[in-house]
XYZ file of C-alpha atoms in Angstrom:
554
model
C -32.609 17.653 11.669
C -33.447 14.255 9.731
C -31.406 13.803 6.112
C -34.063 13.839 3.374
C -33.201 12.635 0.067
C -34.215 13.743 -2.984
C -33.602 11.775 -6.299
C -34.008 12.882 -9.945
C -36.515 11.383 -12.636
C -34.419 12.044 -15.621
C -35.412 9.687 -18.413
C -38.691 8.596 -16.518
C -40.193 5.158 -17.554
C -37.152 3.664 -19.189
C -35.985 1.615 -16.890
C -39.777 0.313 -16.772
C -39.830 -0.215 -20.676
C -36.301 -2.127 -20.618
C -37.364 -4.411 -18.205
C -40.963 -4.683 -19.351
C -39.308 -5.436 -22.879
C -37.139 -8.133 -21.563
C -39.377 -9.957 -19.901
C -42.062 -9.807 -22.498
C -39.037 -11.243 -25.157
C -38.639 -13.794 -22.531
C -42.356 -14.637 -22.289
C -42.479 -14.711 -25.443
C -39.528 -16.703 -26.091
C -40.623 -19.494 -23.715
C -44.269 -19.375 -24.859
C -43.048 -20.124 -28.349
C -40.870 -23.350 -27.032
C -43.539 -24.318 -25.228
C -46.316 -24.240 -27.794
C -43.665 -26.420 -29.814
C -42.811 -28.696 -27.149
C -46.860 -29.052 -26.713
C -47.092 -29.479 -29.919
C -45.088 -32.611 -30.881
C -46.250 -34.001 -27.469
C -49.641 -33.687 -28.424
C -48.450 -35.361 -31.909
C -47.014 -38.510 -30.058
C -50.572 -38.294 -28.088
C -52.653 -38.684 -31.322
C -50.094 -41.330 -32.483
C -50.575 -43.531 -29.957
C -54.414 -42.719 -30.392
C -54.374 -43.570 -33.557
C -52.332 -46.882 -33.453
C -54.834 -47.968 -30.597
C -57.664 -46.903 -32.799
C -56.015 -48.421 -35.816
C -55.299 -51.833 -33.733
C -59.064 -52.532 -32.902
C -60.064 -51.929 -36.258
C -57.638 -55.014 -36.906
C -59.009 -57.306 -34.263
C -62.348 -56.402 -35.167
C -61.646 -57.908 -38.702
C -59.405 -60.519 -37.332
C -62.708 -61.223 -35.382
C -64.979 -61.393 -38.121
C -66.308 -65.400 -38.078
C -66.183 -65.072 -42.485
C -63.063 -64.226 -42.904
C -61.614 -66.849 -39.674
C -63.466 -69.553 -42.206
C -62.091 -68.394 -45.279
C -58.482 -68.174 -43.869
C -58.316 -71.318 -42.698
C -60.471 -73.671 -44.794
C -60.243 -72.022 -48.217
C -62.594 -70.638 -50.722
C -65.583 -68.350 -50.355
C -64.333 -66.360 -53.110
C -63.931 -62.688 -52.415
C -65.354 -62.821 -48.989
C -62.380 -61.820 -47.498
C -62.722 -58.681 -49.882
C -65.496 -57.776 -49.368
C -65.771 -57.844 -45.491
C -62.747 -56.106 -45.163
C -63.364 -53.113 -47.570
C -67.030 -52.736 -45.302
C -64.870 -52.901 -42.462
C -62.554 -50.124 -43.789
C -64.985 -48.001 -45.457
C -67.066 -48.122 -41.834
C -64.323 -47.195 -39.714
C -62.213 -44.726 -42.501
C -58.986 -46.837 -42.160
C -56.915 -45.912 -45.063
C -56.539 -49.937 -45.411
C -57.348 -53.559 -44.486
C -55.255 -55.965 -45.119
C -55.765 -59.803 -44.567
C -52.484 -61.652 -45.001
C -52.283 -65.372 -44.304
C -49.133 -67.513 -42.936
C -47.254 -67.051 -46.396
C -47.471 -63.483 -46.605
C -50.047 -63.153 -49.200
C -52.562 -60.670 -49.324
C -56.112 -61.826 -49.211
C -57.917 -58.216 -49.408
C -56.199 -54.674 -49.730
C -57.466 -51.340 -51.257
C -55.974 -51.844 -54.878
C -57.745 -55.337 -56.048
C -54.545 -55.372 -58.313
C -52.277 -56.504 -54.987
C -54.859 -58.963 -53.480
C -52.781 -62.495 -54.139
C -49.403 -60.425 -54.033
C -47.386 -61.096 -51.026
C -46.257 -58.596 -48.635
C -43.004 -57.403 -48.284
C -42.447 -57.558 -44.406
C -42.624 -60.433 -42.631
C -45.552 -61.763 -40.627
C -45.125 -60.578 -36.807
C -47.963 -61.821 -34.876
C -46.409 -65.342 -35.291
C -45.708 -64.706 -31.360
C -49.543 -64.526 -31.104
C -49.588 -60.831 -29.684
C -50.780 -57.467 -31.046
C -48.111 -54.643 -32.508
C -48.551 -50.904 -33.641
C -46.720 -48.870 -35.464
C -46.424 -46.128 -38.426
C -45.216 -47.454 -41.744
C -44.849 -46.335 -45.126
C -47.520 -48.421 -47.324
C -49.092 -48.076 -50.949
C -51.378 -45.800 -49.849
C -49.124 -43.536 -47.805
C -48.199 -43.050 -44.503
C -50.144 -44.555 -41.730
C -50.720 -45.594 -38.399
C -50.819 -49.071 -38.086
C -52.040 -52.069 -36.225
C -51.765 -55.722 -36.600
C -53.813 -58.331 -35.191
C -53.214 -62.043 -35.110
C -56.152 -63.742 -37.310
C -57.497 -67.283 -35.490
C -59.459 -70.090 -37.769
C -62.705 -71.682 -36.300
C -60.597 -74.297 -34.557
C -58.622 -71.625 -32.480
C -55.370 -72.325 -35.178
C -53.156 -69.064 -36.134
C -53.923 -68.725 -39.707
C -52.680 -65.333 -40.543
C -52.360 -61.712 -39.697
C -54.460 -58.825 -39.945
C -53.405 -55.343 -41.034
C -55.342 -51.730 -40.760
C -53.929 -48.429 -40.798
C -55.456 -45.087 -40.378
C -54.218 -41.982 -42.925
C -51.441 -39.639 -41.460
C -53.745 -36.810 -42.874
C -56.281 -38.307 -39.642
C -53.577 -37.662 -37.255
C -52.616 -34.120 -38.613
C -56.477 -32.945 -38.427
C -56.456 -33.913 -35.133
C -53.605 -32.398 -34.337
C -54.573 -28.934 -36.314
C -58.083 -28.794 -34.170
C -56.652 -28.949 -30.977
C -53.472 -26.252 -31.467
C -55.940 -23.182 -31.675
C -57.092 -23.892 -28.168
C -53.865 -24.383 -26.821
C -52.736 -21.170 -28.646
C -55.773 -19.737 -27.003
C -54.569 -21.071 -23.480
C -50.735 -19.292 -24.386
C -51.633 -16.196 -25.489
C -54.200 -15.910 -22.166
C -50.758 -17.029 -19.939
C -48.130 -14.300 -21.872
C -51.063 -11.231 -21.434
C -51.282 -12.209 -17.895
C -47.708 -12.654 -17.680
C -47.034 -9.452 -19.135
C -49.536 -7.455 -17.055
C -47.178 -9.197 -14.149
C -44.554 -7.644 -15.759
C -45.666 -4.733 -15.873
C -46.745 -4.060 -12.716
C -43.183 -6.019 -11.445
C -41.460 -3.337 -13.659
C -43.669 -0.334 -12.036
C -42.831 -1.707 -8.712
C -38.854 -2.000 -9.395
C -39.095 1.352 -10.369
C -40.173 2.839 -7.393
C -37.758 1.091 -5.463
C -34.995 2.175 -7.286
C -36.238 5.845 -6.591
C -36.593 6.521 -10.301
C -32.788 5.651 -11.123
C -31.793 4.400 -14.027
C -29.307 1.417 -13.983
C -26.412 3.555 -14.886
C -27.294 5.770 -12.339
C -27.431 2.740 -9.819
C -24.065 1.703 -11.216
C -22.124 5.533 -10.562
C -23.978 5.739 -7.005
C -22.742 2.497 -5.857
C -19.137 3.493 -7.198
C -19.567 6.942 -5.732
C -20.773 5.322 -2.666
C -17.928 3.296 -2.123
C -15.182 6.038 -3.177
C -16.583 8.172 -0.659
C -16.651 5.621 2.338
C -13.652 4.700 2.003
C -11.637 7.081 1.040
C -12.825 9.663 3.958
C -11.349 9.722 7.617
C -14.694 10.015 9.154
C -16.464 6.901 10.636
C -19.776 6.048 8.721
C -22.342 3.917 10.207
C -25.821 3.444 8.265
C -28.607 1.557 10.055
C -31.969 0.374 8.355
C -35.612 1.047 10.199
C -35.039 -2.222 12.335
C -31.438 -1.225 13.367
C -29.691 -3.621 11.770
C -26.038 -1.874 10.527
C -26.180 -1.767 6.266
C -23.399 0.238 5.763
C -19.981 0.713 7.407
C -16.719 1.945 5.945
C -13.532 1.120 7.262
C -12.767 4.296 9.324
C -15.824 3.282 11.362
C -14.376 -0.336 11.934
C -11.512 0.814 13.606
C -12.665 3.202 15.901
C -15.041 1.739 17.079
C -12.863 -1.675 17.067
C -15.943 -3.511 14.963
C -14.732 -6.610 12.407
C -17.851 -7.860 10.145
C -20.895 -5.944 11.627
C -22.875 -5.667 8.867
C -26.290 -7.211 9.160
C -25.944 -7.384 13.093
C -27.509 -4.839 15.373
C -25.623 -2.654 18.057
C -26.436 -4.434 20.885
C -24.734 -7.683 18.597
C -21.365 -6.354 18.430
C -21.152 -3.635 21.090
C -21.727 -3.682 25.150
C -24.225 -1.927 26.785
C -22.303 1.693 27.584
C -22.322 5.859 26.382
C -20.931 4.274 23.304
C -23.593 2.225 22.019
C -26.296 4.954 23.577
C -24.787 7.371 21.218
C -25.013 4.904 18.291
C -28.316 3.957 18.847
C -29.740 7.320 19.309
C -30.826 6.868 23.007
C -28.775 9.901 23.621
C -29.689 12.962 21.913
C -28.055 15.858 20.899
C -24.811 17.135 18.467
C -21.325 16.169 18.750
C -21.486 13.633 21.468
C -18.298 13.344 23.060
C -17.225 9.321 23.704
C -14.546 7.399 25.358
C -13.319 4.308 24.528
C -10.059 2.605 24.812
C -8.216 4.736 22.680
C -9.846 7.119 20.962
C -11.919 10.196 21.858
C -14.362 10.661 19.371
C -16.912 12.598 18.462
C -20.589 11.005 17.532
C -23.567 12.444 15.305
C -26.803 10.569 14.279
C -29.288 11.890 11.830
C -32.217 10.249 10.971
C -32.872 9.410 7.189
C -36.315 9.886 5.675
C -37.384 9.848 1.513
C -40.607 11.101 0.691
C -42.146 10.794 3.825
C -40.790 7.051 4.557
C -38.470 6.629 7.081
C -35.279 4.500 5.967
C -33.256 4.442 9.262
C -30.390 6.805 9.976
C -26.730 7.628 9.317
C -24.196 7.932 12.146
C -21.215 9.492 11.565
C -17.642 9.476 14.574
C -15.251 11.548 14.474
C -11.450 11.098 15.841
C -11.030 13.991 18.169
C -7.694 11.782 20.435
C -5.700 14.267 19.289
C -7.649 17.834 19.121
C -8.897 16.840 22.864
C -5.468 16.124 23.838
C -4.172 19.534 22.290
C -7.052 21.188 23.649
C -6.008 20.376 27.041
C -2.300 20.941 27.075
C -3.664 24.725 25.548
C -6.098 24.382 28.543
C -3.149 23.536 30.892
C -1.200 25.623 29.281
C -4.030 28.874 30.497
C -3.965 27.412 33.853
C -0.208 28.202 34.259
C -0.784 31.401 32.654
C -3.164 32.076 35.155
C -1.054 30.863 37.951
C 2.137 33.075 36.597
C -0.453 36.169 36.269
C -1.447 35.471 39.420
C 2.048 35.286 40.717
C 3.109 38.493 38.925
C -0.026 40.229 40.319
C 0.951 39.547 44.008
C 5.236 40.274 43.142
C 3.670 43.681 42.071
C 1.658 44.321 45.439
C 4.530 42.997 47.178
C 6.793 45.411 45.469
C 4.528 48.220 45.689
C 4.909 47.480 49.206
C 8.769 47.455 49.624
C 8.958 50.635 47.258
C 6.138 52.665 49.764
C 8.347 51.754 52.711
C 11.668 52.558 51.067
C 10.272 55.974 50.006
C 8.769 56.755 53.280
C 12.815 55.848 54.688
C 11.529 52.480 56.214
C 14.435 50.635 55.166
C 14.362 48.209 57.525
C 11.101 47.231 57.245
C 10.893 46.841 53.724
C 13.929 44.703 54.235
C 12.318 42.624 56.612
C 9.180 42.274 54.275
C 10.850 41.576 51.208
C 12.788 38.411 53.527
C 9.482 37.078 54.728
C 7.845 37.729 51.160
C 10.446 35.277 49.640
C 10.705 32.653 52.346
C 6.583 32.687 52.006
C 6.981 31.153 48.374
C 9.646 28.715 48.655
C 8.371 27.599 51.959
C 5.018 26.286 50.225
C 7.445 24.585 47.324
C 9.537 23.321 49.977
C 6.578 22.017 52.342
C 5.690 20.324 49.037
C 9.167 18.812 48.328
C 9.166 17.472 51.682
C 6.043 15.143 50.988
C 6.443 14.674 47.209
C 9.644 13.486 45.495
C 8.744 13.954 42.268
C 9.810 16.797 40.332
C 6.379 17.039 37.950
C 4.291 16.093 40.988
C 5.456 18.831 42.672
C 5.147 21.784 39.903
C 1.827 20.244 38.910
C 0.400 20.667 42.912
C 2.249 24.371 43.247
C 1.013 25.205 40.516
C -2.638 24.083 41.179
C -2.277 25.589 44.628
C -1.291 29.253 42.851
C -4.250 29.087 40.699
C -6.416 28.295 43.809
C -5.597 31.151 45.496
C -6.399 33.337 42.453
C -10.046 31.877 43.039
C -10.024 32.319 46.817
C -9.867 28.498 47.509
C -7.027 27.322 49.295
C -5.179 24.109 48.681
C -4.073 21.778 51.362
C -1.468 18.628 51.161
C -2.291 16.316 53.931
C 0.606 15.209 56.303
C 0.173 11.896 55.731
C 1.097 12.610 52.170
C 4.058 10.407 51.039
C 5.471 9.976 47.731
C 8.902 8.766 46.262
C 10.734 10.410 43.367
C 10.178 7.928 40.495
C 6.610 6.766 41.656
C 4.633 4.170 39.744
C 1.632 5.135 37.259
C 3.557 8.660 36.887
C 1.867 9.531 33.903
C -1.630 8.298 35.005
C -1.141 10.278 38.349
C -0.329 13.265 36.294
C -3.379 13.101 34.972
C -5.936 11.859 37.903
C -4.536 14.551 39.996
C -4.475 16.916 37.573
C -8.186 15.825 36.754
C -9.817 15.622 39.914
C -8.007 19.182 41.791
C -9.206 21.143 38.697
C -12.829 19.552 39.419
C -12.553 20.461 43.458
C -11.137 23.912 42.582
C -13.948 24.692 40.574
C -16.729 23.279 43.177
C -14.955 25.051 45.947
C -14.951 28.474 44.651
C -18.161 27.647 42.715
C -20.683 29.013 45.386
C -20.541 29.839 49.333
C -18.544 27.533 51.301
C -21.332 25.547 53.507
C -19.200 26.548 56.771
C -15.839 27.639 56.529
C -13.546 28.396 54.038
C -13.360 27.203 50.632
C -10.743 24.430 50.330
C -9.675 21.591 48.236
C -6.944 18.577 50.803
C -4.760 17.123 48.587
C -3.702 12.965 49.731
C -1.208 11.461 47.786
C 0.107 7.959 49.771
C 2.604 5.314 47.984
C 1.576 2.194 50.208
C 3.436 -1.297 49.629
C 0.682 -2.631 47.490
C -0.877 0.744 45.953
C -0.932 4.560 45.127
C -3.896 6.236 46.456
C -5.285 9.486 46.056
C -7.566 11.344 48.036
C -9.238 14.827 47.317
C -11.809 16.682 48.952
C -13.516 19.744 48.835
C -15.907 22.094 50.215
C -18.161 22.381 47.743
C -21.977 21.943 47.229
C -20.712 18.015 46.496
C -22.588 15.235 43.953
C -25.988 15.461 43.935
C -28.141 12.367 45.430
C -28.469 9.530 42.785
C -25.196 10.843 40.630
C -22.348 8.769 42.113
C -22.038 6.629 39.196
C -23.226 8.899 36.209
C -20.739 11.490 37.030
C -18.380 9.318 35.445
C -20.008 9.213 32.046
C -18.482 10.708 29.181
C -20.043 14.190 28.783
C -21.544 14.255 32.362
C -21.333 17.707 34.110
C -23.198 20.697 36.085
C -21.491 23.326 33.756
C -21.403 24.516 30.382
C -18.205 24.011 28.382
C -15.448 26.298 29.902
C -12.603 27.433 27.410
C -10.958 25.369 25.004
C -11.552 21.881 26.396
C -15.251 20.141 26.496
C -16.606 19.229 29.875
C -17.233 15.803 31.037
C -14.228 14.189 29.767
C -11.878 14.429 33.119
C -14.028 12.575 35.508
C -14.487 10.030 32.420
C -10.958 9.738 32.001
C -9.946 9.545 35.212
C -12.292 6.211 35.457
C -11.603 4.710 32.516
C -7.767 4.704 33.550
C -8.589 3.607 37.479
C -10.589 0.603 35.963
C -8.481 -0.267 33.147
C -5.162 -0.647 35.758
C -7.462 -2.549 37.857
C -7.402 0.361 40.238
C -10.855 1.421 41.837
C -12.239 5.150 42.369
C -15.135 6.345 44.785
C -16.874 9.356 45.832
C -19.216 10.459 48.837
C -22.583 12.125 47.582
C -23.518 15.318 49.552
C -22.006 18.514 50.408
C -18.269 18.011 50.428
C -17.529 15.851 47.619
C -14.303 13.075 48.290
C -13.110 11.344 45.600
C -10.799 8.170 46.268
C -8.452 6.251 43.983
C -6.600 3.271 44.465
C -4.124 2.267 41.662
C -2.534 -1.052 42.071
C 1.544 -0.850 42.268
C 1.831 -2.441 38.364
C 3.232 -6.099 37.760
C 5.972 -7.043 34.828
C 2.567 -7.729 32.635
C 1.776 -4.369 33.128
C 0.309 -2.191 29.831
C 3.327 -0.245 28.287
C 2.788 3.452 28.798
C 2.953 4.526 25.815
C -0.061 2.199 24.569
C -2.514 3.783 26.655
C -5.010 6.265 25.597
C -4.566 9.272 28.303
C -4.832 12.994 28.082
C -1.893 13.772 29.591
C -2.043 17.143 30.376
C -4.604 17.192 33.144
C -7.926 18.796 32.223
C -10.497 21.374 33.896
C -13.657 21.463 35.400
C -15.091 18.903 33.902
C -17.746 18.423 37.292
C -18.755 21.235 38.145
């Protein structure tokens, strides 16, 4: 069943207004620096306008043929006045000011200054043009000056109009309005952008509040790491977003976030399980060292599917206690079944005593007792190793029980400290349990039901045969049987299924051993361990289950 979310709307819309408010201040904010910034640009825009403006008025003066003759041969009265105030009047110049070589003024506004001289020095002497604001006796202005020429091309003094400062700030005042126009248009369409940025924030916040983002994200990563649970979150491309540390080390990840499965893991049960190819609850996995458990849920929020949340659980040590308790039944069994045949065996002796038989119940209760050790001893003979041996009498009792009996092949041979002890505990323990439970699963397909037992310590390797005569591995299964959680049969008892066969490979492989089996009736299932080197893998750094499990085939 898919996770779906559902998030509160307490205090609806202010997250909205705060951030619609801030960004409005800020629009605001940088509208206002920019209508100043505008503004004194546009100031040093009419300036310059001015001054150019201000400039040809100048050399239109300095060009006036009157005022060149006047300048330069004397005379003509107030000629000089009176061309410049038409020129000044004409163009609205605040002033026009005709100064010869000496700095005396030859026309100017006030008739009181004309014949005064100046109190800045001439500067077209270099024969160019300059512009300029300066402070004069009629205010501030913006100013050019003109070199004035006499009829014979001679520099014979200097020409000086400004325009009023008032000009410039007109100018300036009619043109702001439209630019405020132009701002105010920007921050309403700014703020609508805003706005509808604000709206959309909202919704992907899910209607939290920033506070609220704040305490999930601490909540978040409280609970992630402080579990012992594996957490794996995946967005709707597969991509990992979320892993916790637990998860890292089971599944033997380093930085995985941002990568997808396929990125950091190899193809296997494992990543199947992760992925979601498998389906189902409480997928049992194998890997290196752990056993663990896998669940995937998908995630969905109002309809909208946001990927899904995997969650793996450590189960090494359950599993492992779960099959010593499962090991531990199967020598119940065994000892129930040897206590139910002592009975019928005394029942036996006590029928003949009564009935005065004595030698006869004698002789039964001799051959009774040599039956039983003769199987341990037939065992002995083969096997030198003390667990060996209780593990295969013991397997042989509890065949018997199920009407399947258990055969060690003569060619058996096995010393009393062989190598891969504790792996051969297991694999044999494994793979009997599986061929007990075929045999007496269904009718033998010709004679009895039977499980042969081969254990052989060559010079270069252990190997172990067994074979049964059961309804065998179905066509097309000889390499899926030994998948985690592959099997023919419900769970049975304490332990899951699909785990032996599973362990049993993943220990062949890892000791660079190798395992087969025939498909068909009659299943036979061959390993070959290596004898192990001085590099070898310390025992006790393996991952095994080392009390042998059951029925985990069939």
């Amino acid at each position: 069943m898919p996770i779906r979310i559902r998030i509160g709307r307490g205090g609806k819309g202010r997250l909205s207004a705060r951030i619609l408010a801030n960004q409005l201040a800020i629009l605001a904010l940088t509208g206002a620096i920019g209508f100043i910034l505008f503004a004194f640009a546009q100031r040093g825009e009419i300036d310059r306008a001015y001054e150019q403006r201000a400039l040809a008025i100048a050399q239109t003066t300095a060009a006036e043929p009157q005022i060149q003759r006047a300048l330069e041969y004397g005379g003509g009265g107030d000629i000089v006045q009176t061309v410049a105030e038409r020129i000044r009047k004409a163009s609205g110049a605040s002033y026009v000011v005709v100064i010869d070589l000496h700095g005396i003024r030859h026309s100017h506004p006030d008739p009181a200054l004309i014949g005064e001289p100046v109190g800045d020095p001439i500067v077209v002497l270099d024969g160019g043009t300059h512009v300029g604001s300066d402070q004069g006796a009629t205010g501030r202005s913006a100013n050019g000056k003109a070199p004035l020429y006499g009829p014979t091309g001679t520099l014979v003094g200097e020409v000086s109009a400004g325009l009023p400062e008032r000009a410039v700030l007109g100018e300036l005042w009619r043109e702001l309005p439209t630019f405020g126009l132009y701002a105010a248009i920007a921050v309403a369409l700014g703020s609508a952008a805003a706005f509808l940025l604000a709206s959309r924030l909202k919704r992907s916040t899910f209607g939290l509040e920033l506070e609220e983002i704040a305490g999930l994200l601490q909540d978040r990563e409280a609970m992630l790491h402080g579990i012992r649970e594996g957490v794996i979150a995946f967005d709707p491309d597969g991509r990992i977003t979320v892993i916790n540390d637990e998860a890292r080390n089971l599944l033997g990840l380093g930085t995985a976030l941002g990568s997808r499965l396929e990125e950091v893991l190899p193809d296997g049960r494992l990543r199947r399980a992760l992925d979601g190819t498998l389906t189902g609850t409480d997928l049992s996995v194998l890997t290196d060292d752990h056993c663990l458990v896998v669940n995937r849920m998908p995630v969905r929020l109002h309809g909208r599917e946001l990927g899904a949340v995997v969650t793996v659980r450590d189960r090494t040590e359950l599993i492992g206690l779960l099959r010593e308790l499962d090991s531990v039944r199967g020598l119940t069994d065994a000892l129930r079944a040897q206590q139910h045949e002592f009975t019928n065996r005394m029942h036996t002796v006590a029928g003949l005593l009564d009935i005065g038989n004595h030698d006869a119940a004698y002789q039964y209760a001799v051959e009774s007792a040599g039956a039983d050790q003769a199987l341990t001893e037939s065992v002995r003979e083969r096997i030198g190793n003390a667990l060996l041996v209780g593990l295969i009498v013991a397997k042989t009792t509890v065949a018997a029980e199920r009407g399947v009996r258990m055969v060690l092949s003569d060619d058996s041979a096995l010393g009393e400290d062989p190598p891969h002890l504790r792996r051969l505990l297991t694999i044999v323990g494994n793979l009997l349990d599986n061929a007990i439970d075929a045999a007496a699963g269904g009718p033998p397909p010709g004679g009895g039901r039977e499980v042969r037992l081969s254990l052989v310590e060559a010079v270069d390797q252990v190997m172990v045969r067994v074979e049964d005569s059961g309804p065998g591995i179905p066509p097309g299964a000889a390499e899926s049987i030994f998948e985690d959680g592959w099997s023919t049969r419900p769970d049975r008892g304490t332990a899951r299924r699909g785990l032996g066969l599973a362990l049993v490979h993943r220990l062949t492989q890892r000791h660079g051993g190798t395992i087969t089996v025939s498909e068909g009736p009659g299943a036979v299932f061959t390993v070959a361990l290596p004898l192990p080197d001085a590099t070898r893998v310390p025992a006790d750094a393996e991952f095994t289950m080392a009390s042998p499990t059951r029925g985990d085939r069939g």
